[in-house]
Amino acid sequence: MQIIDSVPEMQSLAASLRSNDRLIGLVPTMGALHGGHIELMQAAKDQADIVVVTIFVNPTQFGPSEDFDAYPRGLEQDIRMCEEAGADIVFVPGVEELYPDGYSTFISEEKLSEGLCGISRPNHFRGVLTVVTKLFNIVHPDLAVFGQKDAQQAAVLKKMVADLHFGVRILICPTVREEDGLAMSSRNRSLHSTQRKDAAVIYQALQSAKTLYDSGNRNVDRILAEVTHTLSTSRRIRVIYVNFVDSETLEPLNELVEGRSLLAVAVWVDEVRLIDNIIL
Ligand code: PAF
């Protein structure tokens, strides 16, 4: 496994792989890798000849009062995990490598980015799209793999790829969960043990919606009230949003559309922000 930290080196390696007709699968990450990332790497391995994992905590997707400095980091362990998962290349640029002094170019999507997380994190998706575009231009992947836990990110990225004619296939992998249902996330590392226990309520809340739905209830307000109620059983949890939106357009839903009704949740568990979702 090769570890690369320079943009020109990564670009020339990618160019030579492509000239040898090797299919490149990209797994962009911010490190603090977990089982969900391993599944993304496995999916990339299944569909590409070469798997490139990028590890970069991207400052432009964090707001000024957000947890950029506190975001969990652990490069040595991450590199070990990439090696064990069979990655071929790990690209680990420094902040100066991607955003040198005087950097001033950004990519925005102006519709799907606006709701859900976009309300409380106004420049978040601009930062995500900018860094993913840069990674596409550096690695020139045939396919890029992301997780369904970040459902809005997945929809926004697909929209950018379509709107800007990127020749990159976007593959979205199912959310990987801990035994008690908590979606795997790097931010789970920031939870202490009682917060971690309470965080399981997020999945219970989503399951309470599914139980109502499976029993034939299609009343959006009733289901949202049930989710909010279940979340409120933990005093550590503060709801940021609980919404039904169309899973592709992210338009708010007043009526559920089978197989496309994305129930998306964002909460604070004390000072740790977590998101999760299911599609009904
Ligand atoms: O999902 C993430 O970890 C990040 O948003 C991404 C896609 C790696 C961009 O920094």
mmCIF file of C-alpha atoms in Angstrom, residues 89-246:
data_model
loop_
_atom_site.group_PDB
_atom_site.id
_atom_site.type_symbol
_atom_site.label_atom_id
_atom_site.label_comp_id
_atom_site.label_asym_id
_atom_site.label_seq_id
_atom_site.Cartn_x
_atom_site.Cartn_y
_atom_site.Cartn_z
ATOM 1 C CA ILE A 89 -3.178 3.896 -2.038
ATOM 2 C CA VAL A 90 -3.838 6.228 0.883
ATOM 3 C CA PHE A 91 -3.776 9.899 -0.040
ATOM 4 C CA VAL A 92 -3.185 12.083 3.037
ATOM 5 C CA PRO A 93 -2.650 15.689 1.952
ATOM 6 C CA GLY A 94 -1.955 18.442 4.472
ATOM 7 C CA VAL A 95 -4.269 21.451 4.666
ATOM 8 C CA GLU A 96 -1.667 23.642 2.888
ATOM 9 C CA GLU A 97 -1.495 21.139 0.029
ATOM 10 C CA LEU A 98 -5.218 21.499 -0.771
ATOM 11 C CA TYR A 99 -5.793 25.062 0.419
ATOM 12 C CA PRO A 100 -2.576 27.061 -0.058
ATOM 13 C CA ASP A 101 -2.463 30.735 0.959
ATOM 14 C CA GLY A 102 -4.724 32.792 -1.271
ATOM 15 C CA TYR A 103 -7.069 29.896 -2.094
ATOM 16 C CA SER A 104 -10.413 31.322 -3.301
ATOM 17 C CA THR A 105 -12.385 28.851 -5.463
ATOM 18 C CA PHE A 106 -15.452 27.009 -4.155
ATOM 19 C CA ILE A 107 -18.235 24.809 -5.572
ATOM 20 C CA SER A 108 -21.838 25.321 -4.433
ATOM 21 C CA GLU A 109 -25.087 23.510 -5.097
ATOM 22 C CA GLU A 110 -28.019 25.792 -4.489
ATOM 23 C CA LYS A 111 -31.096 23.637 -3.967
ATOM 24 C CA LEU A 112 -30.612 20.297 -2.242
ATOM 25 C CA SER A 113 -27.995 21.861 0.058
ATOM 26 C CA GLU A 114 -30.414 24.398 1.494
ATOM 27 C CA GLY A 115 -32.639 22.283 3.795
ATOM 28 C CA LEU A 116 -31.918 19.771 6.587
ATOM 29 C CA CYS A 117 -28.255 20.202 7.662
ATOM 30 C CA GLY A 118 -27.906 23.211 5.336
ATOM 31 C CA ILE A 119 -30.073 25.290 7.677
ATOM 32 C CA SER A 120 -27.810 24.967 10.714
ATOM 33 C CA ARG A 121 -24.546 24.448 8.728
ATOM 34 C CA PRO A 122 -24.820 27.081 5.964
ATOM 35 C CA ASN A 123 -21.447 26.497 4.225
ATOM 36 C CA HIS A 124 -21.065 22.826 5.002
ATOM 37 C CA PHE A 125 -21.991 21.411 1.586
ATOM 38 C CA ARG A 126 -19.991 24.086 -0.232
ATOM 39 C CA GLY A 127 -16.959 22.763 1.642
ATOM 40 C CA VAL A 128 -17.841 19.132 0.906
ATOM 41 C CA LEU A 129 -18.405 19.770 -2.819
ATOM 42 C CA THR A 130 -15.225 21.791 -3.074
ATOM 43 C CA VAL A 131 -13.019 19.155 -1.499
ATOM 44 C CA VAL A 132 -14.671 16.266 -3.367
ATOM 45 C CA THR A 133 -14.214 18.140 -6.660
ATOM 46 C CA LYS A 134 -10.544 18.633 -5.808
ATOM 47 C CA LEU A 135 -10.192 14.928 -4.976
ATOM 48 C CA PHE A 136 -11.871 14.008 -8.266
ATOM 49 C CA ASN A 137 -9.414 16.248 -10.128
ATOM 50 C CA ILE A 138 -6.453 14.785 -8.265
ATOM 51 C CA VAL A 139 -7.371 11.083 -8.322
ATOM 52 C CA HIS A 140 -9.512 10.955 -11.498
ATOM 53 C CA PRO A 141 -11.571 8.029 -10.170
ATOM 54 C CA ASP A 142 -13.997 5.977 -12.228
ATOM 55 C CA LEU A 143 -16.175 5.550 -9.181
ATOM 56 C CA ALA A 144 -16.451 7.155 -5.754
ATOM 57 C CA VAL A 145 -18.079 5.556 -2.727
ATOM 58 C CA PHE A 146 -19.995 7.302 0.080
ATOM 59 C CA GLY A 147 -22.307 6.196 2.902
ATOM 60 C CA GLN A 148 -26.085 6.457 3.143
ATOM 61 C CA LYS A 149 -25.797 7.754 6.723
ATOM 62 C CA ASP A 150 -24.904 11.108 5.139
ATOM 63 C CA ALA A 151 -28.012 10.984 2.941
ATOM 64 C CA GLN A 152 -28.081 14.703 2.145
ATOM 65 C CA GLN A 153 -24.371 14.678 1.275
ATOM 66 C CA ALA A 154 -25.003 11.698 -1.039
ATOM 67 C CA ALA A 155 -27.887 13.474 -2.811
ATOM 68 C CA VAL A 156 -25.956 16.748 -3.147
ATOM 69 C CA LEU A 157 -22.873 14.975 -4.512
ATOM 70 C CA LYS A 158 -24.958 13.054 -7.061
ATOM 71 C CA LYS A 159 -26.529 16.335 -8.148
ATOM 72 C CA MET A 160 -23.141 18.015 -8.561
ATOM 73 C CA VAL A 161 -21.795 15.079 -10.559
ATOM 74 C CA ALA A 162 -24.830 15.226 -12.863
ATOM 75 C CA ASP A 163 -24.931 19.032 -13.160
ATOM 76 C CA LEU A 164 -21.199 19.407 -13.840
ATOM 77 C CA HIS A 165 -20.870 16.304 -16.060
ATOM 78 C CA PHE A 166 -18.230 14.622 -13.930
ATOM 79 C CA GLY A 167 -17.534 11.235 -15.440
ATOM 80 C CA VAL A 168 -17.521 9.623 -12.002
ATOM 81 C CA ARG A 169 -19.996 6.966 -10.882
ATOM 82 C CA ILE A 170 -21.296 7.590 -7.359
ATOM 83 C CA LEU A 171 -21.953 4.486 -5.287
ATOM 84 C CA ILE A 172 -23.883 4.835 -2.016
ATOM 85 C CA CYS A 173 -23.468 2.047 0.562
ATOM 86 C CA PRO A 174 -25.955 1.188 3.322
ATOM 87 C CA THR A 175 -25.449 2.595 6.815
ATOM 88 C CA VAL A 176 -23.450 0.288 9.060
ATOM 89 C CA ARG A 177 -24.743 0.111 12.624
ATOM 90 C CA GLU A 178 -23.417 -0.854 16.040
ATOM 91 C CA GLU A 179 -25.172 -3.695 17.877
ATOM 92 C CA ASP A 180 -27.660 -1.329 19.530
ATOM 93 C CA GLY A 181 -28.440 0.300 16.172
ATOM 94 C CA LEU A 182 -26.356 3.480 16.489
ATOM 95 C CA ALA A 183 -25.081 4.416 13.021
ATOM 96 C CA MET A 184 -21.291 4.151 12.847
ATOM 97 C CA SER A 185 -19.735 7.605 12.702
ATOM 98 C CA SER A 186 -16.325 9.066 13.480
ATOM 99 C CA ARG A 187 -18.050 11.469 15.877
ATOM 100 C CA ASN A 188 -19.217 8.516 18.025
ATOM 101 C CA ARG A 189 -15.631 8.512 19.357
ATOM 102 C CA SER A 190 -16.359 11.847 21.002
ATOM 103 C CA LEU A 191 -19.189 10.360 23.119
ATOM 104 C CA HIS A 192 -18.399 9.322 26.686
ATOM 105 C CA SER A 193 -20.047 6.157 27.939
ATOM 106 C CA THR A 194 -23.349 7.618 29.206
ATOM 107 C CA GLN A 195 -23.698 9.792 26.094
ATOM 108 C CA ARG A 196 -22.961 6.722 23.998
ATOM 109 C CA LYS A 197 -25.783 4.811 25.741
ATOM 110 C CA ASP A 198 -28.224 7.685 25.182
ATOM 111 C CA ALA A 199 -27.225 7.966 21.509
ATOM 112 C CA ALA A 200 -28.885 4.581 20.906
ATOM 113 C CA VAL A 201 -32.213 6.421 21.263
ATOM 114 C CA ILE A 202 -31.673 7.890 17.762
ATOM 115 C CA TYR A 203 -32.070 4.479 16.162
ATOM 116 C CA GLN A 204 -34.939 3.604 18.503
ATOM 117 C CA ALA A 205 -36.688 6.777 17.317
ATOM 118 C CA LEU A 206 -36.231 5.801 13.669
ATOM 119 C CA GLN A 207 -37.481 2.311 14.484
ATOM 120 C CA SER A 208 -40.566 3.775 16.210
ATOM 121 C CA ALA A 209 -41.373 5.461 12.882
ATOM 122 C CA LYS A 210 -40.894 2.217 11.003
ATOM 123 C CA THR A 211 -43.148 0.348 13.438
ATOM 124 C CA LEU A 212 -45.949 2.901 12.903
ATOM 125 C CA TYR A 213 -45.398 2.820 9.144
ATOM 126 C CA ASP A 214 -45.408 -0.995 9.049
ATOM 127 C CA SER A 215 -48.684 -1.018 10.996
ATOM 128 C CA GLY A 216 -50.236 1.011 8.170
ATOM 129 C CA ASN A 217 -49.914 4.550 9.542
ATOM 130 C CA ARG A 218 -49.125 7.056 6.749
ATOM 131 C CA ASN A 219 -49.732 10.255 8.713
ATOM 132 C CA VAL A 220 -46.531 12.339 8.415
ATOM 133 C CA ASP A 221 -47.248 14.503 11.487
ATOM 134 C CA ARG A 222 -48.149 11.506 13.628
ATOM 135 C CA ILE A 223 -44.952 9.673 12.689
ATOM 136 C CA LEU A 224 -42.753 12.760 13.202
ATOM 137 C CA ALA A 225 -44.382 13.310 16.611
ATOM 138 C CA GLU A 226 -43.568 9.715 17.572
ATOM 139 C CA VAL A 227 -39.926 10.159 16.532
ATOM 140 C CA THR A 228 -39.594 13.426 18.453
ATOM 141 C CA HIS A 229 -41.242 11.867 21.480
ATOM 142 C CA THR A 230 -38.855 8.886 21.455
ATOM 143 C CA LEU A 231 -35.850 11.221 21.127
ATOM 144 C CA SER A 232 -37.118 13.280 24.063
ATOM 145 C CA THR A 233 -36.859 10.256 26.374
ATOM 146 C CA SER A 234 -33.148 11.114 26.640
ATOM 147 C CA ARG A 235 -32.460 14.397 28.435
ATOM 148 C CA ARG A 236 -29.058 14.683 26.758
ATOM 149 C CA ILE A 237 -30.592 14.805 23.297
ATOM 150 C CA ARG A 238 -31.674 18.053 21.630
ATOM 151 C CA VAL A 239 -33.384 17.784 18.276
ATOM 152 C CA ILE A 240 -31.925 19.877 15.423
ATOM 153 C CA TYR A 241 -34.409 18.515 12.894
ATOM 154 C CA VAL A 242 -36.689 15.564 12.261
ATOM 155 C CA ASN A 243 -38.090 15.683 8.716
ATOM 156 C CA PHE A 244 -39.526 13.617 5.931
ATOM 157 C CA VAL A 245 -38.076 14.549 2.520
ATOM 158 C CA ASP A 246 -37.972 12.901 -0.879
#
